[in-house]
PDB file of C-alpha atoms in Angstrom:
ATOM      1  CA  MET P   1     -12.874   3.432   7.479  1.00 38.00           C
ATOM      2  CA  ALA P   2     -11.931   0.537   9.742  1.00 37.00           C
ATOM      3  CA  SER P   3      -8.818  -1.478   9.061  1.00 34.00           C
ATOM      4  CA  LEU P   4      -9.339  -5.058   7.957  1.00 32.00           C
ATOM      5  CA  PRO P   5      -7.776  -7.764  10.165  1.00 31.00           C
ATOM      6  CA  ALA P   6      -4.639  -9.460   8.894  1.00 30.00           C
ATOM      7  CA  ARG P   7      -4.975 -13.079   7.804  1.00 25.00           C
ATOM      8  CA  ALA P   8      -3.781 -15.579  10.397  1.00 28.00           C
ATOM      9  CA  SER P   9      -0.326 -16.988   9.678  1.00 29.00           C
ATOM     10  CA  GLY P  10       0.246 -20.720   9.270  1.00 29.00           C
ATOM     11  CA  THR P  11       3.865 -20.525  10.438  1.00 28.00           C
ATOM     12  CA  ALA P  12       3.032 -21.191  14.102  1.00 26.00           C
ATOM     13  CA  ILE P  13       1.192 -24.416  13.168  1.00 20.00           C
ATOM     14  CA  LEU P  14       4.218 -25.734  11.330  1.00 24.00           C
ATOM     15  CA  LEU P  15       6.683 -24.893  14.109  1.00 21.00           C
ATOM     16  CA  ALA P  16       4.460 -26.367  16.813  1.00 28.00           C
ATOM     17  CA  THR P  17       4.068 -29.599  14.870  1.00 29.00           C
ATOM     18  CA  SER P  18       7.787 -30.030  14.263  1.00 28.00           C
ATOM     19  CA  GLU P  19       8.863 -29.558  17.895  1.00 32.00           C
ATOM     20  CA  ARG P  20       7.347 -32.799  19.219  1.00 30.00           C
ATOM     21  CA  THR P  21      10.381 -35.076  18.919  1.00 31.00           C
ATOM     22  CA  THR P  22      13.901 -35.281  17.564  1.00 32.00           C
ATOM     23  CA  MET P  23      13.760 -38.975  16.729  1.00 35.00           C
ATOM     24  CA  LYS P  24      11.178 -39.104  13.921  1.00 36.00           C
ATOM     25  CA  LEU P  25      12.229 -40.687  10.673  1.00 37.00           C
ATOM     26  CA  PRO P  26      12.772 -38.253   7.747  1.00 40.00           C
ATOM     27  CA  HIS P  27       9.759 -39.501   5.786  1.00 39.00           C
ATOM     28  CA  THR P  28       7.539 -39.054   8.875  1.00 36.00           C
ATOM     29  CA  LEU P  29       8.743 -35.465   9.314  1.00 36.00           C
ATOM     30  CA  LEU P  30       8.113 -34.756   5.642  1.00 37.00           C
ATOM     31  CA  ALA P  31       4.557 -36.029   5.910  1.00 36.00           C
ATOM     32  CA  THR P  32       3.962 -33.920   9.037  1.00 36.00           C
ATOM     33  CA  ALA P  33       5.284 -30.799   7.313  1.00 36.00           C
ATOM     34  CA  ALA P  34       3.057 -31.436   4.283  1.00 37.00           C
ATOM     35  CA  ILE P  35      -0.010 -31.739   6.519  1.00 34.00           C
ATOM     36  CA  ALA P  36       0.887 -28.501   8.279  1.00 40.00           C
ATOM     37  CA  VAL P  37       1.287 -26.671   4.973  1.00 39.00           C
ATOM     38  CA  ALA P  38      -2.036 -27.981   3.697  1.00 39.00           C
ATOM     39  CA  ALA P  39      -3.789 -26.917   6.890  1.00 41.00           C
ATOM     40  CA  ALA P  40      -2.365 -23.394   6.631  1.00 42.00           C
ATOM     41  CA  LEU P  41      -3.360 -22.745   3.020  1.00 44.00           C
ATOM     42  CA  PRO P  42      -6.656 -20.891   2.371  1.00 49.00           C
ATOM     43  CA  THR P  43      -9.586 -22.929   1.126  1.00 46.00           C
ATOM     44  CA  ALA P  44     -12.054 -21.912  -1.538  1.00 44.00           C
ATOM     45  CA  SER P  45     -14.553 -20.971   1.186  1.00 42.00           C
ATOM     46  CA  HIS P  46     -12.018 -18.819   3.080  1.00 53.00           C
ATOM     47  CA  ALA P  47     -10.605 -16.173   0.740  1.00 68.00           C
ATOM     48  CA  ILE P  48      -7.451 -14.346   1.774  1.00 82.00           C
ATOM     49  CA  GLU P  49      -8.336 -11.093   3.509  1.00 89.00           C
ATOM     50  CA  PRO P  50      -6.734  -7.898   2.176  1.00 94.00           C
ATOM     51  CA  ILE P  51      -4.309  -6.176   4.545  1.00 96.00           C
ATOM     52  CA  VAL P  52      -4.634  -2.416   5.024  1.00 98.00           C
ATOM     53  CA  VAL P  53      -1.160  -0.848   4.812  1.00 98.00           C
ATOM     54  CA  LEU P  54      -2.263   2.807   4.609  1.00 98.00           C
ATOM     55  CA  ASN P  55      -5.415   4.566   5.792  1.00 98.00           C
ATOM     56  CA  GLU P  56      -5.470   8.383   5.831  1.00 98.00           C
ATOM     57  CA  ASN P  57      -8.509  10.647   6.252  1.00 98.00           C
ATOM     58  CA  PHE P  58      -6.684  14.030   6.433  1.00 98.00           C
ATOM     59  CA  ASN P  59      -8.432  15.240   9.571  1.00 98.00           C
ATOM     60  CA  ASP P  60      -5.387  17.435  10.260  1.00 98.00           C
ATOM     61  CA  ILE P  61      -2.715  17.634   7.562  1.00 98.00           C
ATOM     62  CA  GLY P  62      -0.414  19.427   9.989  1.00 97.00           C
ATOM     63  CA  ILE P  63       0.301  16.106  11.707  1.00 97.00           C
ATOM     64  CA  LEU P  64       0.673  13.865   8.648  1.00 97.00           C
ATOM     65  CA  GLN P  65       3.331  11.204   9.204  1.00 95.00           C
ATOM     66  CA  ASP P  66       5.877  10.511   6.442  1.00 97.00           C
ATOM     67  CA  TRP P  67       3.856  12.125   3.639  1.00 98.00           C
ATOM     68  CA  ALA P  68       5.800  14.376   1.249  1.00 98.00           C
ATOM     69  CA  LEU P  69       4.434  17.590  -0.300  1.00 98.00           C
ATOM     70  CA  VAL P  70       6.571  18.715  -3.244  1.00 98.00           C
ATOM     71  CA  ASN P  71       5.595  21.737  -5.322  1.00 98.00           C
ATOM     72  CA  LYS P  72       7.493  21.876  -8.626  1.00 98.00           C
ATOM     73  CA  SER P  73       5.163  24.409 -10.229  1.00 98.00           C
ATOM     74  CA  VAL P  74       6.697  27.215 -12.305  1.00 98.00           C
ATOM     75  CA  PRO P  75       6.763  29.551 -10.473  1.00 98.00           C
ATOM     76  CA  PRO P  76       5.914  27.605  -7.265  1.00 97.00           C
ATOM     77  CA  GLY P  77       3.037  28.901  -5.189  1.00 98.00           C
ATOM     78  CA  GLN P  78       0.966  27.251  -2.469  1.00 98.00           C
ATOM     79  CA  SER P  79       1.392  23.645  -1.421  1.00 98.00           C
ATOM     80  CA  TRP P  80      -1.448  21.206  -0.681  1.00 98.00           C
ATOM     81  CA  SER P  81      -3.628  22.574   2.113  1.00 98.00           C
ATOM     82  CA  GLN P  82      -6.359  21.626   4.576  1.00 98.00           C
ATOM     83  CA  GLY P  83      -9.758  21.373   2.904  1.00 98.00           C
ATOM     84  CA  ASN P  84     -11.863  24.529   2.704  1.00 98.00           C
ATOM     85  CA  PRO P  85     -15.488  23.731   3.677  1.00 98.00           C
ATOM     86  CA  GLY P  86     -16.496  27.071   2.161  1.00 97.00           C
ATOM     87  CA  VAL P  87     -15.749  25.601  -1.280  1.00 97.00           C
ATOM     88  CA  PHE P  88     -17.170  22.148  -0.457  1.00 98.00           C
ATOM     89  CA  PRO P  89     -17.200  19.936   2.661  1.00 98.00           C
ATOM     90  CA  ALA P  90     -15.518  16.550   3.145  1.00 98.00           C
ATOM     91  CA  PRO P  91     -17.580  13.491   2.129  1.00 97.00           C
ATOM     92  CA  SER P  92     -17.673  12.401   5.797  1.00 95.00           C
ATOM     93  CA  GLY P  93     -16.364  13.560   9.151  1.00 96.00           C
ATOM     94  CA  PRO P  94     -15.528  17.202   9.932  1.00 97.00           C
ATOM     95  CA  PRO P  95     -16.249  19.512   6.937  1.00 98.00           C
ATOM     96  CA  SER P  96     -12.555  20.418   6.503  1.00 98.00           C
ATOM     97  CA  SER P  97     -11.235  16.844   6.847  1.00 98.00           C
ATOM     98  CA  TYR P  98      -9.726  16.476   3.370  1.00 98.00           C
ATOM     99  CA  ILE P  99      -6.630  17.727   1.566  1.00 98.00           C
ATOM    100  CA  ALA P 100      -6.860  20.213  -1.298  1.00 98.00           C
ATOM    101  CA  ALA P 101      -4.889  21.938  -4.055  1.00 98.00           C
ATOM    102  CA  ASN P 102      -5.895  24.782  -6.361  1.00 98.00           C
ATOM    103  CA  TYR P 103      -4.821  27.183  -9.106  1.00 98.00           C
ATOM    104  CA  LEU P 104      -2.629  29.050  -6.617  1.00 98.00           C
ATOM    105  CA  SER P 105      -0.225  26.075  -6.725  1.00 98.00           C
ATOM    106  CA  ALA P 106       1.518  28.320  -9.259  1.00 98.00           C
ATOM    107  CA  GLN P 107       2.365  31.734  -7.821  1.00 97.00           C
ATOM    108  CA  ASN P 108      -0.519  34.205  -8.116  1.00 96.00           C
ATOM    109  CA  GLY P 109      -2.407  31.667 -10.220  1.00 97.00           C
ATOM    110  CA  MET P 110      -0.166  32.271 -13.214  1.00 96.00           C
ATOM    111  CA  GLY P 111       2.176  29.692 -14.697  1.00 97.00           C
ATOM    112  CA  SER P 112       2.380  25.902 -14.895  1.00 98.00           C
ATOM    113  CA  ILE P 113       1.104  23.737 -12.021  1.00 98.00           C
ATOM    114  CA  ASP P 114       3.100  20.666 -10.957  1.00 98.00           C
ATOM    115  CA  ASN P 115       2.117  19.985  -7.332  1.00 98.00           C
ATOM    116  CA  TRP P 116       2.868  16.559  -5.761  1.00 98.00           C
ATOM    117  CA  LEU P 117       1.327  14.756  -2.789  1.00 98.00           C
ATOM    118  CA  ILE P 118       3.332  11.584  -2.010  1.00 98.00           C
ATOM    119  CA  THR P 119       2.276   8.820   0.378  1.00 98.00           C
ATOM    120  CA  PRO P 120       4.454   7.220   3.039  1.00 98.00           C
ATOM    121  CA  VAL P 121       6.353   4.061   2.088  1.00 98.00           C
ATOM    122  CA  VAL P 122       4.022   1.047   1.922  1.00 98.00           C
ATOM    123  CA  ASN P 123       4.955  -2.640   1.869  1.00 97.00           C
ATOM    124  CA  LEU P 124       3.110  -4.472  -0.918  1.00 97.00           C
ATOM    125  CA  ILE P 125       3.068  -8.270  -1.069  1.00 95.00           C
ATOM    126  CA  GLY P 126       1.043  -9.025  -4.178  1.00 92.00           C
ATOM    127  CA  PRO P 127      -2.081  -7.683  -5.894  1.00 95.00           C
ATOM    128  CA  SER P 128      -2.812  -4.310  -4.287  1.00 97.00           C
ATOM    129  CA  GLU P 129      -5.359  -1.501  -4.545  1.00 97.00           C
ATOM    130  CA  LEU P 130      -5.156   2.243  -4.007  1.00 98.00           C
ATOM    131  CA  SER P 131      -8.557   3.720  -3.184  1.00 98.00           C
ATOM    132  CA  PHE P 132      -9.438   7.373  -2.615  1.00 98.00           C
ATOM    133  CA  PHE P 133     -12.252   9.902  -2.953  1.00 98.00           C
ATOM    134  CA  THR P 134     -11.895  13.075  -4.999  1.00 98.00           C
ATOM    135  CA  ARG P 135     -13.872  15.920  -6.529  1.00 98.00           C
ATOM    136  CA  SER P 136     -13.406  19.418  -7.922  1.00 97.00           C
ATOM    137  CA  ALA P 137     -15.308  22.656  -7.419  1.00 96.00           C
ATOM    138  CA  SER P 138     -18.124  22.965  -9.915  1.00 81.00           C
ATOM    139  CA  ALA P 139     -17.373  26.011 -12.049  1.00 81.00           C
ATOM    140  CA  SER P 140     -17.789  26.269 -15.805  1.00 83.00           C
ATOM    141  CA  GLY P 141     -14.807  27.219 -17.910  1.00 87.00           C
ATOM    142  CA  PHE P 142     -12.202  25.505 -15.711  1.00 92.00           C
ATOM    143  CA  GLY P 143     -10.630  22.071 -15.859  1.00 93.00           C
ATOM    144  CA  ASP P 144      -8.493  20.279 -13.281  1.00 97.00           C
ATOM    145  CA  THR P 145      -6.102  17.369 -13.895  1.00 97.00           C
ATOM    146  CA  LEU P 146      -4.757  14.777 -11.467  1.00 98.00           C
ATOM    147  CA  GLU P 147      -2.312  11.972 -12.232  1.00 98.00           C
ATOM    148  CA  VAL P 148      -1.939   8.931  -9.966  1.00 98.00           C
ATOM    149  CA  ARG P 149       1.570   7.459 -10.036  1.00 98.00           C
ATOM    150  CA  PHE P 150       3.724   4.819  -8.330  1.00 98.00           C
ATOM    151  CA  SER P 151       7.443   4.479  -7.593  1.00 98.00           C
ATOM    152  CA  PRO P 152       9.270   1.424  -6.193  1.00 98.00           C
ATOM    153  CA  GLY P 153      11.439   2.080  -3.143  1.00 97.00           C
ATOM    154  CA  GLY P 154      11.325   5.021  -0.787  1.00 97.00           C
ATOM    155  CA  SER P 155      12.298   8.041  -2.894  1.00 97.00           C
ATOM    156  CA  THR P 156      10.216  11.227  -2.770  1.00 98.00           C
ATOM    157  CA  ASN P 157      11.843  12.601  -5.931  1.00 98.00           C
ATOM    158  CA  PRO P 158       9.017  13.165  -8.450  1.00 98.00           C
ATOM    159  CA  ALA P 159      11.355  11.960 -11.234  1.00 98.00           C
ATOM    160  CA  SER P 160      11.214   8.428  -9.780  1.00 98.00           C
ATOM    161  CA  PHE P 161       7.435   8.091 -10.216  1.00 98.00           C
ATOM    162  CA  ASN P 162       7.483   6.658 -13.730  1.00 97.00           C
ATOM    163  CA  THR P 163       4.463   4.349 -13.432  1.00 97.00           C
ATOM    164  CA  VAL P 164       1.223   6.179 -14.301  1.00 98.00           C
ATOM    165  CA  LEU P 165      -1.765   4.333 -12.827  1.00 97.00           C
ATOM    166  CA  GLY P 166      -4.405   6.717 -14.123  1.00 96.00           C
ATOM    167  CA  ILE P 167      -5.417  10.276 -14.999  1.00 97.00           C
ATOM    168  CA  LEU P 168      -8.481  12.213 -13.865  1.00 97.00           C
ATOM    169  CA  GLY P 169      -9.670  15.253 -15.741  1.00 95.00           C
ATOM    170  CA  GLY P 170      -7.569  16.610 -18.570  1.00 86.00           C
ATOM    171  CA  ILE P 171      -9.518  15.972 -21.753  1.00 79.00           C
ATOM    172  CA  SER P 172     -12.457  14.591 -19.711  1.00 86.00           C
ATOM    173  CA  ASP P 173     -14.452  16.248 -16.956  1.00 91.00           C
ATOM    174  CA  TYR P 174     -13.171  16.006 -13.399  1.00 96.00           C
ATOM    175  CA  PRO P 175     -15.870  14.741 -10.986  1.00 95.00           C
ATOM    176  CA  THR P 176     -17.797  17.598  -9.374  1.00 96.00           C
ATOM    177  CA  VAL P 177     -19.238  15.407  -6.620  1.00 97.00           C
ATOM    178  CA  TRP P 178     -17.219  13.136  -4.337  1.00 98.00           C
ATOM    179  CA  GLN P 179     -16.359   9.980  -6.245  1.00 97.00           C
ATOM    180  CA  GLN P 180     -14.357   6.939  -5.206  1.00 98.00           C
ATOM    181  CA  VAL P 181     -11.451   5.998  -7.465  1.00 98.00           C
ATOM    182  CA  ILE P 182      -9.726   2.596  -7.291  1.00 97.00           C
ATOM    183  CA  SER P 183      -6.444   1.739  -8.987  1.00 97.00           C
ATOM    184  CA  SER P 184      -4.847  -1.731  -9.018  1.00 96.00           C
ATOM    185  CA  LEU P 185      -1.180  -2.697  -8.953  1.00 96.00           C
ATOM    186  CA  ASP P 186       0.555  -6.088  -8.711  1.00 96.00           C
ATOM    187  CA  TYR P 187       3.896  -5.530  -6.995  1.00 96.00           C
ATOM    188  CA  ASN P 188       6.057  -7.095  -4.275  1.00 96.00           C
ATOM    189  CA  GLY P 189       8.223  -4.758  -2.212  1.00 97.00           C
ATOM    190  CA  GLN P 190       8.306  -1.239  -0.826  1.00 98.00           C
ATOM    191  CA  GLY P 191       7.001   1.738  -2.760  1.00 98.00           C
ATOM    192  CA  ARG P 192       5.124   5.029  -2.681  1.00 98.00           C
ATOM    193  CA  PHE P 193       2.050   6.332  -4.484  1.00 98.00           C
ATOM    194  CA  ALA P 194       1.822   9.941  -5.654  1.00 98.00           C
ATOM    195  CA  PHE P 195      -0.959  12.359  -6.599  1.00 98.00           C
ATOM    196  CA  ARG P 196       0.237  14.926  -9.144  1.00 98.00           C
ATOM    197  CA  TYR P 197      -1.947  18.013  -9.636  1.00 98.00           C
ATOM    198  CA  LEU P 198      -0.911  19.674 -12.896  1.00 98.00           C
ATOM    199  CA  GLY P 199      -1.895  21.932 -15.758  1.00 97.00           C
ATOM    200  CA  ASP P 200      -2.130  25.563 -16.785  1.00 97.00           C
ATOM    201  CA  ALA P 201      -2.912  27.619 -13.679  1.00 97.00           C
ATOM    202  CA  SER P 202      -5.210  29.920 -15.633  1.00 95.00           C
ATOM    203  CA  ALA P 203      -7.449  26.945 -16.499  1.00 95.00           C
ATOM    204  CA  ALA P 204      -7.306  25.157 -13.121  1.00 96.00           C
ATOM    205  CA  ASN P 205      -9.670  25.585 -10.190  1.00 96.00           C
ATOM    206  CA  TYR P 206      -9.740  23.488  -6.962  1.00 98.00           C
ATOM    207  CA  ILE P 207      -9.688  19.765  -6.086  1.00 98.00           C
ATOM    208  CA  GLY P 208      -9.964  17.734  -2.897  1.00 98.00           C
ATOM    209  CA  LEU P 209      -8.739  14.260  -1.892  1.00 98.00           C
ATOM    210  CA  ASP P 210      -9.982  12.154   0.998  1.00 98.00           C
ATOM    211  CA  ALA P 211      -9.994   8.624   2.446  1.00 98.00           C
ATOM    212  CA  VAL P 212      -6.775   7.330   0.876  1.00 98.00           C
ATOM    213  CA  VAL P 213      -6.531   3.590   1.540  1.00 98.00           C
ATOM    214  CA  VAL P 214      -3.970   1.072   0.262  1.00 98.00           C
ATOM    215  CA  THR P 215      -4.662  -2.649   0.644  1.00 98.00           C
ATOM    216  CA  THR P 216      -2.526  -5.606  -0.375  1.00 97.00           C
ATOM    217  CA  VAL P 217      -3.260  -9.329  -0.663  1.00 93.00           C
ATOM    218  CA  PRO P 218      -0.574 -12.002  -0.230  1.00 87.00           C
ATOM    219  CA  GLU P 219      -0.750 -14.494  -3.074  1.00 72.00           C
ATOM    220  CA  PRO P 220      -1.375 -18.156  -2.064  1.00 68.00           C
ATOM    221  CA  GLY P 221       1.823 -19.169  -3.864  1.00 54.00           C
ATOM    222  CA  THR P 222       3.833 -16.793  -1.677  1.00 48.00           C
ATOM    223  CA  CYS P 223       2.376 -18.324   1.484  1.00 48.00           C
ATOM    224  CA  LEU P 224       3.066 -21.838   0.199  1.00 49.00           C
ATOM    225  CA  MET P 225       6.716 -21.071  -0.617  1.00 50.00           C
ATOM    226  CA  LEU P 226       7.227 -19.526   2.824  1.00 48.00           C
ATOM    227  CA  LEU P 227       5.765 -22.522   4.618  1.00 47.00           C
ATOM    228  CA  VAL P 228       7.626 -25.052   2.502  1.00 46.00           C
ATOM    229  CA  GLY P 229      10.870 -23.143   3.108  1.00 50.00           C
ATOM    230  CA  LEU P 230      10.312 -23.200   6.862  1.00 49.00           C
ATOM    231  CA  GLY P 231       9.479 -26.908   6.694  1.00 50.00           C
ATOM    232  CA  SER P 232      12.707 -27.628   4.812  1.00 49.00           C
ATOM    233  CA  LEU P 233      14.784 -25.785   7.414  1.00 48.00           C
ATOM    234  CA  ILE P 234      13.131 -27.718  10.224  1.00 49.00           C
ATOM    235  CA  LEU P 235      13.696 -31.041   8.454  1.00 48.00           C
ATOM    236  CA  LEU P 236      17.368 -30.184   7.995  1.00 49.00           C
ATOM    237  CA  ARG P 237      17.738 -29.283  11.661  1.00 52.00           C
ATOM    238  CA  ARG P 238      16.107 -32.517  12.790  1.00 52.00           C
ATOM    239  CA  ARG P 239      18.315 -34.558  10.478  1.00 52.00           C
ATOM    240  CA  GLN P 240      21.408 -32.881  11.920  1.00 52.00           C
ATOM    241  CA  LEU P 241      20.268 -33.622  15.469  1.00 48.00           C
ATOM    242  CA  THR P 242      19.674 -37.280  14.599  1.00 48.00           C
ATOM    243  CA  MET P 243      23.151 -37.565  13.066  1.00 48.00           C
ATOM    244  CA  ASN P 244      24.723 -35.990  16.144  1.00 49.00           C
ATOM    245  CA  GLU P 245      23.010 -38.464  18.430  1.00 49.00           C
ATOM    246  CA  THR P 246      24.169 -41.329  16.206  1.00 44.00           C
ATOM    247  CA  ARG P 247      27.751 -40.179  16.527  1.00 45.00           C
ATOM    248  CA  ARG P 248      27.507 -40.371  20.318  1.00 47.00           C
ATOM    249  CA  LEU P 249      26.619 -44.073  20.269  1.00 41.00           C
ATOM    250  CA  PRO P 250      29.418 -46.284  21.727  1.00 46.00           C
ATOM    251  CA  THR P 251      31.426 -48.280  19.239  1.00 44.00           C
ATOM    252  CA  CYS P 252      32.368 -51.942  19.674  1.00 44.00           C
TER     253      CYS P 252
END
C-alpha cells in the first residue's frame, strides 16, 4: 500500500511574504499576513490529504522496527509469529507475509491467553484511522478474540492501554476470510496502538493480521492557529526593527 503524500505547508508562503521589507507600516504587515494565511488554508475543492504515519505489511517480522511483542498469558507460551501459509496465505504478497498468533500463546495450549502486539510510537495530529486486515482459521467449535486498544505516550506496558477501540470475535464470529477493519480516533500527540489476542486457550484457534496502516489528518483550525502564530511573531520582529531604526535617528 503506497504512502499518501503529505499536504503542502503554508508556512513558507508566510515567511517569504514577510521578508520583503523592514519599513512597512504595521497595518500593511497585518494585511499581508492575513492574505498569506488565507492562501495557505485548504479550500472546499482541495480537501486535506491524510498523512500515513505507519505502514506495516509484516513481510519479515524478524526485522520489525520498534514494535513490541508482550505475552502475558498464564502460563506464557509462544509469542506472535510469522504467518503460516499452510493454515492460510496472506491476502497479498508472499504467502507468509502476515503476523499470526494461536492457541499456543498459552503454554501447551492450556491456560489463559493474553498476547499483545504493540505498534511503534505514532504522532497523531487530529482525526486518525487505524486500518488492518485480519482473519481466523475456519474450524468449527473454536472462537478467537482480538481487542484493539490505544495508549497515549510511548509506554509498552499493557496496563497503559486503557482505551478500547473495538473487539473482534468473542460473542460474535471472527472473520474466516481476510477482512479490512477500520477504527477511528481523534487525538493530538504521541501514542501506540495495540492488538490483544485473548481468551481460553482450549477454545482458541489461529488468527492473522496484515497491512496495518495508521493515517492522521491535521484539522484546518490547527493549521490556522500555526500560521497566525507565525504571523504574529513576524509582526513583532518587524515592529522591533522599526523601533530600533527610529532610535538611531539624530536628535536636534
